[in-house]
Amino acid sequence: MATRHEVELVPGTEIMGEDGREKKALIPHPSSDRHDPLNWSTAWKLTAMASQWIFTWISVTGALSIAPMFPLLGQEFHLTNNQLSMLTGITVITLGFANFIIVPLSNIFGRRTISLIFSVLIMLTCIWEALATSHRSLLAARAMNGLVCATSESIPVQMIADVFFLHERGLWTGVYFTGYFMGAFLGPVMSGNIAGRHGWQSFFWLETGLSAFAIFLIALTFPETKYHRNNGTKTVTPPSSIHPSSGAVAVEGQNDLEKAITSSRPTDSEESSLAAPPVGRGAPSRQQYMPFQKPDPRWKKFIVRDIWTPIKVFFNPIVFWAGLMLAGPADLVLFFNITESVVLAAPPYLFTPQQVGYTNFAFAVGALIGLATAGPYSDWTAARATRKNKGIREAEMRLPALWFYMVITMLSLILGGLAYQRVWAWPHIIVWGYGFAGLSVTTVPTIAIAYAIDCYKPISGEIMVVATVCKNFIAFSYSYWVFDLAHSSPNGWITPAMVIFACTVGPAVFALPLYFGLGKKIRRWTKDSDLHRMEELI
């Protein structure tokens, strides 16, 4: 390990303060404009966050909650299990790839405009789903619903980058994930009860009403958060070393990112003549509440950047690995989601749609336990390693926290698959399968994505796009082969469970070489990449 007097400072390596905490700089550097979203008061920032959180919950509830209605839909349209699962699969695939369209649109026309337009489109697709009279019509409506609900997987992440500083984004990204997964977990409880009592169309009419509410919510409480600040650059040369007697660090090979950050700050002589940014005292302007914003004249750059950058980032080993680590647990939940009605509505369980819906509480309970523990546990793990490393924190120091949660993930697949195949009592399915899966999906991705963002902070949005595409593409494939494999294999449900086990646990093995040196080597190889300067364009 490097000593505190000599350390190679590459992105993802941090010098901690005397109190054991990282010294937080205001990055991006806010402008002097009180309407700059970085300068908004806490109340305004929380209002924007709450608006997108509720919008995300409503969108995900409608898109990913129809599994308990499968028996009713199958009876209505005479559908096979594969056709039923495709109603979820087609939504999942359009959810993922629509972000290649939504991200540049929101950068060109603004977050508020695109949120308003797409919330209207979400309401229209919900009406289409409620009025569908054939399988083809419902399938097309589901595809369009996924296409427009994809705003829930991109704009909230962009909004977080717009209004919060780099050191705050991890917390609020976790809050966003809470809304997303609570929609996916509690939505089936709603759909199962409403469909069982009033028919499957009633759930889509409820979603129509919720979508209409989302339109008014965004119009009233979500101002435009995209803001182009041109801070200019100063010619300040960073010192190459500081004497150890001062308690600081001699930095070798300081990279362009640190130089760019240093050069964007005013010098000591300038600070007295420049007003301090009004951080925490600003508010949105009337213009930021207009329904339509002037299109950004740099639209060509955004089209190229927002389409090409995720493709480029996809081939970065750390980002690709983080995407797979999100995909595995998320698609584990999808496996149980698309099979719950088929298994639990059949003998010997004979669950009604309402009862199938209630089983999704297990996902929610597991998810809440995971959300309460993953962040503090990974932070404690990294802090402990930092103290042992004499105050130098490496991004990889949070990776050991993965192993406990990966054991939970493996138990979910093994015990859930055995419970399905050997027809164990239903509490075993609910607790070991569904509950452990909910715990996995809010812990493993949180740690892996946080690690990738630690390594490449300026492209947190692109990291989420790559992770979402990985998750949704793999999930779409499940709707094709899960039921056929279970029915054709002599081992039944154990076979697809073990295939998913390999897809989920396999990528986790690569955390070992990342932790034992490969991770920092990759960060060193890419320290001069323009990925570290992507945020300057916005």
Coordinates of C-alpha atoms in Angstrom, one line a residue:
M1 CA 0.0 0.0 0.0
A2 CA 1.1 3.5 -0.7
T3 CA 2.2 5.7 2.2
R4 CA 0.4 8.9 3.0
H5 CA 3.5 10.8 1.9
E6 CA 3.6 9.3 -1.6
V7 CA 0.5 8.3 -3.6
E8 CA -0.4 8.2 -7.2
L9 CA -3.6 10.2 -7.4
V10 CA -5.8 8.9 -10.2
P11 CA -9.6 9.2 -10.4
G12 CA -11.1 7.0 -7.8
T13 CA -8.2 7.5 -5.3
E14 CA -9.1 10.0 -2.6
I15 CA -7.1 11.7 0.2
M16 CA -9.2 11.7 3.3
G17 CA -9.3 14.5 5.9
E18 CA -7.9 14.3 9.4
D19 CA -11.4 13.4 10.7
G20 CA -11.4 10.4 8.4
R21 CA -13.8 11.9 5.9
E22 CA -13.3 13.1 2.4
K23 CA -13.0 16.9 2.0
K24 CA -15.9 17.9 -0.2
A25 CA -15.3 20.4 -2.9
L26 CA -18.3 22.0 -4.7
I27 CA -18.0 20.2 -8.1
P28 CA -19.4 21.3 -10.5
H29 CA -18.5 24.8 -9.4
P30 CA -21.8 26.8 -9.2
S31 CA -22.2 30.1 -11.0
S32 CA -23.1 33.4 -9.3
D33 CA -26.7 33.2 -10.7
R34 CA -29.3 32.5 -7.9
H35 CA -31.3 30.6 -10.6
D36 CA -28.5 28.1 -11.1
P37 CA -30.0 24.8 -9.9
L38 CA -26.9 24.1 -7.9
N39 CA -27.7 27.3 -5.9
W40 CA -31.3 26.5 -5.2
S41 CA -32.4 26.2 -1.6
T42 CA -32.8 22.8 0.0
A43 CA -36.6 23.1 -0.2
W44 CA -36.5 23.7 -4.0
K45 CA -34.1 20.8 -4.6
L46 CA -36.2 18.5 -2.5
T47 CA -39.4 19.6 -4.3
A48 CA -37.8 18.7 -7.7
M49 CA -36.6 15.4 -6.3
A50 CA -40.0 14.5 -4.8
S51 CA -41.7 15.3 -8.1
Q52 CA -39.4 13.0 -10.1
W53 CA -39.6 10.3 -7.3
I54 CA -43.4 10.2 -7.5
F55 CA -43.3 10.3 -11.3
T56 CA -40.9 7.4 -11.3
W57 CA -43.0 5.4 -8.9
I58 CA -46.2 5.9 -11.0
S59 CA -44.4 5.1 -14.3
V60 CA -42.8 1.9 -12.9
T61 CA -46.0 0.8 -11.2
G62 CA -47.8 0.8 -14.6
A63 CA -45.0 -0.8 -16.6
L64 CA -43.8 -3.6 -14.4
S65 CA -46.8 -4.8 -12.3
I66 CA -49.0 -7.0 -14.5
A67 CA -47.7 -10.4 -13.4
P68 CA -50.5 -11.1 -10.9
M69 CA -53.0 -10.5 -13.7
F70 CA -51.6 -13.2 -16.0
P71 CA -54.3 -15.8 -15.2
L72 CA -57.0 -13.2 -16.1
L73 CA -55.2 -12.1 -19.2
G74 CA -54.5 -15.7 -20.3
Q75 CA -58.2 -16.6 -19.9
E76 CA -59.4 -13.5 -21.7
F77 CA -57.0 -13.8 -24.7
H78 CA -56.2 -17.6 -24.6
L79 CA -52.5 -17.0 -24.1
T80 CA -49.6 -19.4 -23.3
N81 CA -47.1 -18.7 -20.5
N82 CA -44.6 -17.4 -23.1
Q83 CA -47.1 -15.0 -24.5
L84 CA -48.0 -13.8 -21.1
S85 CA -44.4 -13.2 -20.1
M86 CA -43.8 -11.4 -23.3
L87 CA -46.3 -8.7 -22.1
T88 CA -43.7 -7.9 -19.5
G89 CA -40.7 -8.6 -21.7
I90 CA -41.7 -6.2 -24.5
T91 CA -42.1 -3.4 -22.0
V92 CA -38.7 -4.2 -20.4
I93 CA -36.8 -4.1 -23.8
T94 CA -38.4 -0.8 -24.9
L95 CA -37.7 0.7 -21.4
G96 CA -34.0 0.1 -21.9
F97 CA -33.3 1.2 -25.4
A98 CA -35.6 4.2 -25.4
N99 CA -33.0 6.1 -23.3
F100 CA -30.9 6.5 -26.4
I101 CA -33.6 8.8 -27.6
I102 CA -34.8 10.4 -24.4
V103 CA -31.4 11.4 -23.1
P104 CA -30.5 13.6 -26.1
L105 CA -34.0 15.0 -26.3
S106 CA -33.9 16.1 -22.7
N107 CA -30.5 17.7 -23.2
I108 CA -31.7 19.6 -26.3
F109 CA -35.3 20.6 -25.2
G110 CA -34.9 20.4 -21.4
R111 CA -35.9 18.0 -18.6
R112 CA -39.2 19.7 -17.9
T113 CA -40.4 19.8 -21.5
I114 CA -39.7 16.1 -22.1
S115 CA -41.2 15.1 -18.7
L116 CA -44.4 16.9 -19.5
I117 CA -44.7 15.5 -23.1
F118 CA -43.9 12.0 -22.0
S119 CA -46.2 12.0 -19.0
V120 CA -49.1 12.8 -21.4
L121 CA -48.0 9.9 -23.6
I122 CA -47.9 7.6 -20.6
M123 CA -51.5 8.5 -19.9
L124 CA -52.5 7.8 -23.5
T125 CA -50.8 4.4 -23.5
C126 CA -52.5 3.5 -20.2
I127 CA -55.9 4.3 -21.9
W128 CA -54.8 2.1 -24.9
E129 CA -54.0 -0.8 -22.5
A130 CA -57.4 -0.5 -20.8
L131 CA -59.2 -0.5 -24.1
A132 CA -57.2 -3.3 -25.7
T133 CA -59.5 -6.0 -27.1
S134 CA -56.9 -8.4 -28.5
H135 CA -53.5 -9.8 -27.6
R136 CA -51.8 -7.9 -30.4
S137 CA -53.3 -4.6 -29.4
L138 CA -52.3 -5.1 -25.7
L139 CA -48.8 -6.2 -26.7
A140 CA -48.4 -3.0 -28.9
A141 CA -49.7 -0.9 -26.0
R142 CA -47.3 -2.5 -23.6
A143 CA -44.4 -1.8 -26.0
M144 CA -45.4 1.9 -26.3
N145 CA -45.9 2.2 -22.6
G146 CA -42.3 0.9 -22.0
L147 CA -41.0 3.4 -24.6
V148 CA -42.5 6.4 -22.9
C149 CA -42.0 5.2 -19.3
A150 CA -38.3 5.1 -20.0
T151 CA -38.1 8.6 -18.8
S152 CA -38.2 7.1 -15.3
E153 CA -34.8 5.5 -16.0
S154 CA -33.0 8.6 -17.4
I155 CA -34.4 12.0 -16.5
P156 CA -34.3 11.5 -12.7
V157 CA -30.6 10.6 -12.9
Q158 CA -30.0 13.7 -15.1
M159 CA -32.0 15.8 -12.6
I160 CA -29.8 14.6 -9.7
A161 CA -26.7 15.6 -11.7
D162 CA -28.2 19.0 -12.4
V163 CA -29.1 20.1 -8.9
F164 CA -26.8 18.2 -6.6
F165 CA -23.0 18.3 -6.2
L166 CA -20.8 15.3 -7.0
H167 CA -20.4 14.3 -3.3
E168 CA -24.2 14.4 -2.8
R169 CA -25.3 12.3 -5.8
G170 CA -24.7 8.9 -4.3
L171 CA -27.3 9.5 -1.6
W172 CA -29.9 10.8 -4.0
T173 CA -29.3 8.1 -6.5
G174 CA -30.1 5.7 -3.7
V175 CA -33.3 7.6 -3.0
Y176 CA -34.2 7.4 -6.7
F177 CA -33.6 3.6 -6.7
T178 CA -36.0 3.3 -3.7
G179 CA -38.8 4.9 -5.7
Y180 CA -38.1 2.8 -8.7
F181 CA -38.0 -0.6 -6.9
M182 CA -41.0 0.3 -4.6
G183 CA -43.0 0.8 -7.8
A184 CA -41.9 -2.5 -9.2
F185 CA -42.6 -4.3 -5.8
L186 CA -45.8 -2.7 -4.6
G187 CA -47.4 -2.2 -8.0
P188 CA -48.2 -6.0 -8.3
V189 CA -49.9 -5.8 -4.9
M190 CA -52.2 -3.1 -6.3
S191 CA -52.7 -4.8 -9.7
G192 CA -53.5 -8.2 -8.1
N193 CA -56.1 -6.8 -5.8
I194 CA -57.8 -4.4 -8.3
A195 CA -57.8 -6.9 -11.1
G196 CA -59.1 -9.7 -8.9
R197 CA -62.0 -7.6 -7.6
H198 CA -62.9 -5.4 -10.6
G199 CA -61.3 -6.9 -13.7
W200 CA -57.9 -6.4 -15.3
Q201 CA -58.9 -3.3 -17.2
S202 CA -59.5 -1.5 -13.9
F203 CA -55.8 -1.5 -13.0
F204 CA -55.0 0.3 -16.3
W205 CA -57.7 2.9 -15.6
L206 CA -56.2 3.5 -12.2
E207 CA -52.8 4.0 -13.9
T208 CA -54.5 6.4 -16.3
G209 CA -55.7 8.5 -13.3
L210 CA -52.2 8.3 -11.7
S211 CA -50.6 9.4 -14.9
A212 CA -53.0 12.4 -15.2
F213 CA -51.9 13.3 -11.6
A214 CA -48.3 13.1 -12.7
I215 CA -48.9 15.6 -15.5
F216 CA -50.2 18.2 -13.0
L217 CA -47.5 17.3 -10.5
I218 CA -44.7 17.9 -13.0
A219 CA -46.3 21.1 -14.3
L220 CA -46.6 22.6 -10.8
T221 CA -43.5 21.3 -9.0
F222 CA -40.8 20.4 -11.5
P223 CA -39.0 23.5 -13.0
E224 CA -36.3 23.1 -15.6
T225 CA -33.1 21.9 -14.1
K226 CA -30.8 21.8 -17.1
Y227 CA -28.5 24.8 -16.8
H228 CA -25.3 25.7 -18.8
R229 CA -22.8 27.4 -16.7
N230 CA -19.6 28.8 -18.3
N231 CA -17.2 29.3 -15.5
G232 CA -14.3 29.8 -17.7
T233 CA -10.8 28.5 -16.9
K234 CA -8.0 30.0 -15.0
T235 CA -4.3 29.3 -15.6
V236 CA -3.4 28.0 -12.2
T237 CA -0.6 25.4 -12.0
P238 CA -1.2 22.8 -9.3
P239 CA 1.8 22.2 -7.0
S240 CA 3.5 18.9 -7.7
S241 CA 4.3 18.2 -4.1
I242 CA 3.8 19.4 -0.5
H243 CA 6.2 18.9 2.3
P244 CA 5.3 16.0 4.5
S245 CA 5.8 18.1 7.5
S246 CA 2.6 19.9 6.7
G247 CA 0.7 16.7 7.0
A248 CA -0.3 16.7 3.3
V249 CA 0.7 14.4 0.4
A250 CA 3.3 14.5 -2.3
V251 CA 1.2 13.8 -5.4
E252 CA 2.9 12.0 -8.3
G253 CA 1.4 12.0 -11.8
Q254 CA -1.6 14.2 -11.1
N255 CA -4.0 13.8 -13.9
D256 CA -5.9 16.1 -16.1
L257 CA -9.1 15.8 -14.1
E258 CA -7.5 17.3 -11.0
K259 CA -5.9 20.0 -13.1
A260 CA -9.2 20.9 -14.7
I261 CA -10.9 21.1 -11.3
T262 CA -8.2 23.2 -9.9
S263 CA -8.1 25.5 -12.9
S264 CA -11.8 26.1 -12.8
R265 CA -11.5 27.7 -9.3
P266 CA -10.6 31.4 -8.8
T267 CA -7.1 32.2 -7.4
D268 CA -6.7 33.7 -4.0
S269 CA -6.3 37.2 -5.4
E270 CA -9.5 36.8 -7.4
E271 CA -11.6 35.5 -4.5
S272 CA -11.8 38.9 -2.9
S273 CA -13.2 40.5 -6.0
L274 CA -15.7 37.7 -6.9
A275 CA -18.9 37.2 -5.1
A276 CA -19.4 33.8 -3.5
P277 CA -22.0 31.6 -5.2
P278 CA -25.3 31.9 -3.4
V279 CA -25.4 28.2 -2.7
G280 CA -28.6 27.3 -0.8
R281 CA -30.2 30.7 -1.3
G282 CA -31.4 30.5 -4.9
A283 CA -34.7 29.6 -6.5
P284 CA -36.1 28.7 -9.9
S285 CA -36.9 31.6 -12.3
R286 CA -40.2 32.2 -14.1
Q287 CA -38.5 31.1 -17.3
Q288 CA -37.6 27.8 -15.7
Y289 CA -41.2 27.1 -15.1
M290 CA -42.2 27.7 -18.7
P291 CA -43.6 24.5 -20.3
F292 CA -41.2 24.8 -23.3
Q293 CA -37.6 25.9 -23.3
K294 CA -35.6 27.3 -26.2
P295 CA -33.8 24.3 -27.8
D296 CA -30.1 24.2 -27.1
P297 CA -28.2 25.4 -30.1
R298 CA -25.5 22.7 -29.5
W299 CA -28.1 20.0 -30.4
K300 CA -25.7 18.3 -32.9
K301 CA -23.1 17.8 -30.2
F302 CA -25.7 16.3 -27.8
I303 CA -26.9 13.8 -30.4
V304 CA -23.4 12.6 -31.1
R305 CA -22.4 12.7 -27.4
D306 CA -25.5 11.0 -26.0
I307 CA -25.6 8.2 -28.6
W308 CA -21.9 7.6 -28.9
T309 CA -20.7 8.0 -25.3
P310 CA -22.8 5.1 -23.8
I311 CA -21.5 2.9 -26.6
K312 CA -18.0 4.0 -25.8
V313 CA -18.5 3.6 -22.1
F314 CA -20.0 0.1 -22.6
F315 CA -16.6 -1.2 -23.5
N316 CA -15.0 0.2 -20.4
P317 CA -14.4 -3.0 -18.2
I318 CA -15.4 -1.3 -14.9
V319 CA -18.6 0.2 -16.3
F320 CA -19.6 -3.0 -18.2
W321 CA -19.0 -5.0 -15.0
A322 CA -21.2 -2.7 -13.0
G323 CA -23.9 -3.0 -15.6
L324 CA -23.8 -6.8 -15.3
M325 CA -23.9 -6.5 -11.5
L326 CA -27.1 -4.4 -11.8
A327 CA -28.6 -6.8 -14.4
G328 CA -28.1 -10.0 -12.3
P329 CA -30.1 -9.2 -9.2
A330 CA -32.7 -7.1 -11.1
D331 CA -33.4 -10.0 -13.5
L332 CA -33.5 -12.4 -10.6
V333 CA -36.4 -10.4 -9.4
L334 CA -37.9 -10.5 -12.9
F335 CA -37.6 -14.3 -12.9
F336 CA -39.7 -14.6 -9.8
N337 CA -42.1 -11.8 -11.0
I338 CA -43.0 -13.5 -14.3
T339 CA -43.3 -16.9 -12.8
E340 CA -45.2 -16.1 -9.6
S341 CA -48.7 -16.4 -11.1
V342 CA -47.8 -19.6 -13.0
V343 CA -46.5 -21.3 -9.9
L344 CA -48.7 -20.0 -7.1
A345 CA -52.0 -20.0 -9.0
A346 CA -51.5 -23.7 -9.8
P347 CA -52.0 -26.6 -7.5
P348 CA -51.3 -27.2 -4.7
Y349 CA -51.2 -23.4 -3.8
L350 CA -54.2 -22.2 -5.9
F351 CA -53.6 -18.5 -5.0
T352 CA -56.0 -15.9 -6.3
P353 CA -54.7 -12.8 -8.2
Q354 CA -55.1 -10.9 -4.9
Q355 CA -53.0 -13.4 -3.0
V356 CA -50.4 -13.5 -5.7
G357 CA -50.2 -9.7 -5.5
Y358 CA -49.7 -9.8 -1.7
T359 CA -46.6 -12.0 -2.1
N360 CA -44.8 -9.0 -3.6
F361 CA -44.7 -7.5 -0.1
A362 CA -41.8 -9.9 0.5
F363 CA -39.8 -8.2 -2.3
A364 CA -40.5 -4.8 -0.7
V365 CA -39.5 -5.9 2.8
G366 CA -36.3 -7.4 1.5
A367 CA -35.6 -4.2 -0.5
L368 CA -36.1 -1.9 2.5
I369 CA -33.7 -4.0 4.6
G370 CA -31.2 -3.8 1.8
L371 CA -31.6 -0.1 1.4
A372 CA -31.1 0.4 5.1
T373 CA -27.9 -1.7 5.3
A374 CA -26.0 -1.6 2.0
G375 CA -24.9 2.0 2.1
P376 CA -23.8 2.1 5.8
Y377 CA -22.1 -1.3 5.5
S378 CA -20.2 -0.5 2.3
D379 CA -19.2 2.9 3.7
W380 CA -17.9 1.2 7.0
T381 CA -16.0 -1.4 4.9
A382 CA -14.3 1.3 2.8
A383 CA -13.6 3.5 5.9
R384 CA -12.0 0.6 7.8
A385 CA -9.8 -0.1 4.8
T386 CA -8.9 3.6 4.4
R387 CA -7.8 3.8 8.0
K388 CA -5.5 0.8 7.5
N389 CA -4.1 2.4 4.4
K390 CA -3.1 5.5 6.3
G391 CA -5.9 7.8 5.0
I392 CA -5.7 6.9 1.3
R393 CA -9.0 5.6 -0.1
E394 CA -9.1 3.5 -3.2
A395 CA -12.4 3.0 -5.0
E396 CA -12.1 -0.7 -4.8
M397 CA -12.2 -0.6 -1.0
R398 CA -16.0 -0.9 -1.0
L399 CA -16.0 -4.1 -3.0
P400 CA -15.6 -6.6 -0.1
A401 CA -19.0 -5.5 1.1
L402 CA -20.4 -7.3 -1.9
W403 CA -19.7 -10.8 -0.6
F404 CA -22.3 -11.0 2.1
Y405 CA -25.0 -9.8 -0.2
M406 CA -23.9 -12.2 -3.0
V407 CA -24.4 -15.1 -0.5
I408 CA -27.9 -13.8 0.0
T409 CA -28.4 -13.7 -3.8
M410 CA -27.1 -17.3 -4.2
L411 CA -29.4 -18.5 -1.5
S412 CA -32.4 -16.8 -3.2
L413 CA -31.8 -18.7 -6.4
I414 CA -30.9 -22.0 -4.9
L415 CA -33.7 -22.1 -2.3
G416 CA -36.2 -20.4 -4.6
G417 CA -35.6 -22.9 -7.5
L418 CA -35.8 -25.9 -5.1
A419 CA -39.0 -24.6 -3.6
Y420 CA -40.6 -24.1 -7.0
Q421 CA -39.6 -27.6 -8.2
R422 CA -40.2 -29.6 -5.1
V423 CA -43.4 -27.8 -4.2
W424 CA -42.3 -26.7 -0.8
A425 CA -44.8 -24.8 1.4
W426 CA -45.5 -21.4 0.1
P427 CA -43.7 -19.5 3.0
H428 CA -40.4 -20.9 1.8
I429 CA -41.0 -19.4 -1.7
I430 CA -42.0 -16.1 -0.2
V431 CA -39.2 -15.7 2.3
W432 CA -36.2 -17.4 0.8
G433 CA -37.0 -16.7 -2.9
Y434 CA -38.8 -13.4 -3.0
G435 CA -37.6 -11.8 0.2
F436 CA -33.9 -12.6 -0.4
A437 CA -34.3 -11.4 -4.1
G438 CA -35.6 -8.1 -2.9
L439 CA -32.7 -7.7 -0.5
S440 CA -30.3 -8.6 -3.3
V441 CA -31.6 -6.1 -5.8
T442 CA -31.1 -3.1 -3.6
T443 CA -27.7 -4.0 -2.3
V444 CA -25.5 -5.6 -5.0
P445 CA -26.3 -3.0 -7.7
T446 CA -25.9 -0.1 -5.1
I447 CA -22.4 -1.2 -4.2
A448 CA -21.3 -2.0 -7.8
I449 CA -22.8 1.2 -9.4
A450 CA -21.3 3.3 -6.5
Y451 CA -17.9 1.8 -7.3
A452 CA -18.2 2.6 -11.0
I453 CA -19.3 6.2 -10.2
D454 CA -16.4 6.6 -7.8
C455 CA -14.1 5.7 -10.7
Y456 CA -15.8 7.9 -13.3
K457 CA -17.9 10.5 -11.5
P458 CA -18.6 12.8 -14.5
I459 CA -20.4 10.1 -16.4
S460 CA -22.8 8.8 -13.8
G461 CA -25.7 9.3 -16.2
E462 CA -24.0 7.3 -18.9
I463 CA -23.1 4.6 -16.4
M464 CA -26.8 4.2 -15.6
V465 CA -27.7 4.1 -19.3
V466 CA -25.3 1.2 -19.9
A467 CA -26.5 -0.6 -16.7
T468 CA -30.1 -0.2 -17.7
V469 CA -29.5 -1.5 -21.3
C470 CA -27.7 -4.5 -19.9
K471 CA -30.5 -5.2 -17.3
N472 CA -33.3 -4.8 -19.8
F473 CA -31.8 -6.7 -22.7
I474 CA -31.0 -9.7 -20.5
A475 CA -34.5 -9.5 -18.9
F476 CA -36.2 -9.5 -22.3
S477 CA -34.4 -12.7 -23.2
Y478 CA -35.9 -14.4 -20.1
S479 CA -39.4 -14.1 -21.5
Y480 CA -38.4 -16.3 -24.4
W481 CA -36.7 -19.3 -22.6
V482 CA -37.6 -19.5 -18.9
F483 CA -40.9 -21.4 -19.3
D484 CA -39.7 -23.6 -22.2
L485 CA -36.5 -24.6 -20.3
A486 CA -38.4 -25.3 -17.1
H487 CA -41.0 -27.5 -18.9
S488 CA -38.4 -29.4 -21.1
S489 CA -35.8 -30.0 -18.5
P490 CA -35.9 -33.1 -16.3
N491 CA -35.0 -31.0 -13.4
G492 CA -37.8 -28.5 -14.0
W493 CA -37.5 -25.1 -12.4
I494 CA -34.0 -25.9 -11.0
T495 CA -32.5 -25.6 -14.5
P496 CA -33.6 -22.0 -15.4
A497 CA -32.7 -21.0 -11.8
M498 CA -29.2 -22.4 -12.2
V499 CA -28.8 -20.7 -15.6
I500 CA -29.7 -17.4 -13.9
F501 CA -27.4 -18.3 -11.1
A502 CA -24.5 -18.4 -13.6
C503 CA -25.5 -15.1 -15.2
T504 CA -25.8 -13.5 -11.8
V505 CA -22.9 -15.0 -9.8
G506 CA -20.4 -15.2 -12.7
P507 CA -19.8 -11.5 -13.1
A508 CA -19.4 -11.2 -9.3
V509 CA -16.3 -13.4 -9.5
F510 CA -14.5 -10.6 -11.4
A511 CA -14.8 -8.4 -8.2
L512 CA -11.7 -10.4 -7.0
P513 CA -9.2 -9.2 -9.7
L514 CA -10.7 -5.7 -9.6
Y515 CA -10.0 -5.6 -5.8
F516 CA -6.6 -7.1 -6.0
G517 CA -5.0 -4.6 -8.4
L518 CA -6.8 -4.8 -11.7
G519 CA -9.3 -2.1 -10.8
K520 CA -6.6 0.5 -10.2
K521 CA -4.7 -0.5 -13.3
I522 CA -7.8 0.2 -15.4
R523 CA -8.3 3.5 -13.7
R524 CA -4.7 4.4 -14.3
W525 CA -5.0 3.4 -18.0
T526 CA -8.0 5.6 -18.5
K527 CA -7.0 8.6 -16.3
D528 CA -6.5 10.9 -19.3
S529 CA -9.7 9.8 -21.0
D530 CA -12.2 12.5 -22.0
L531 CA -14.7 10.6 -20.0
H532 CA -13.5 12.6 -17.0
R533 CA -14.5 15.9 -18.8
M534 CA -17.9 14.9 -20.2
E535 CA -19.9 17.0 -17.7
E536 CA -18.3 20.2 -19.1
L537 CA -20.5 20.1 -22.2
I538 CA -23.8 20.2 -20.3

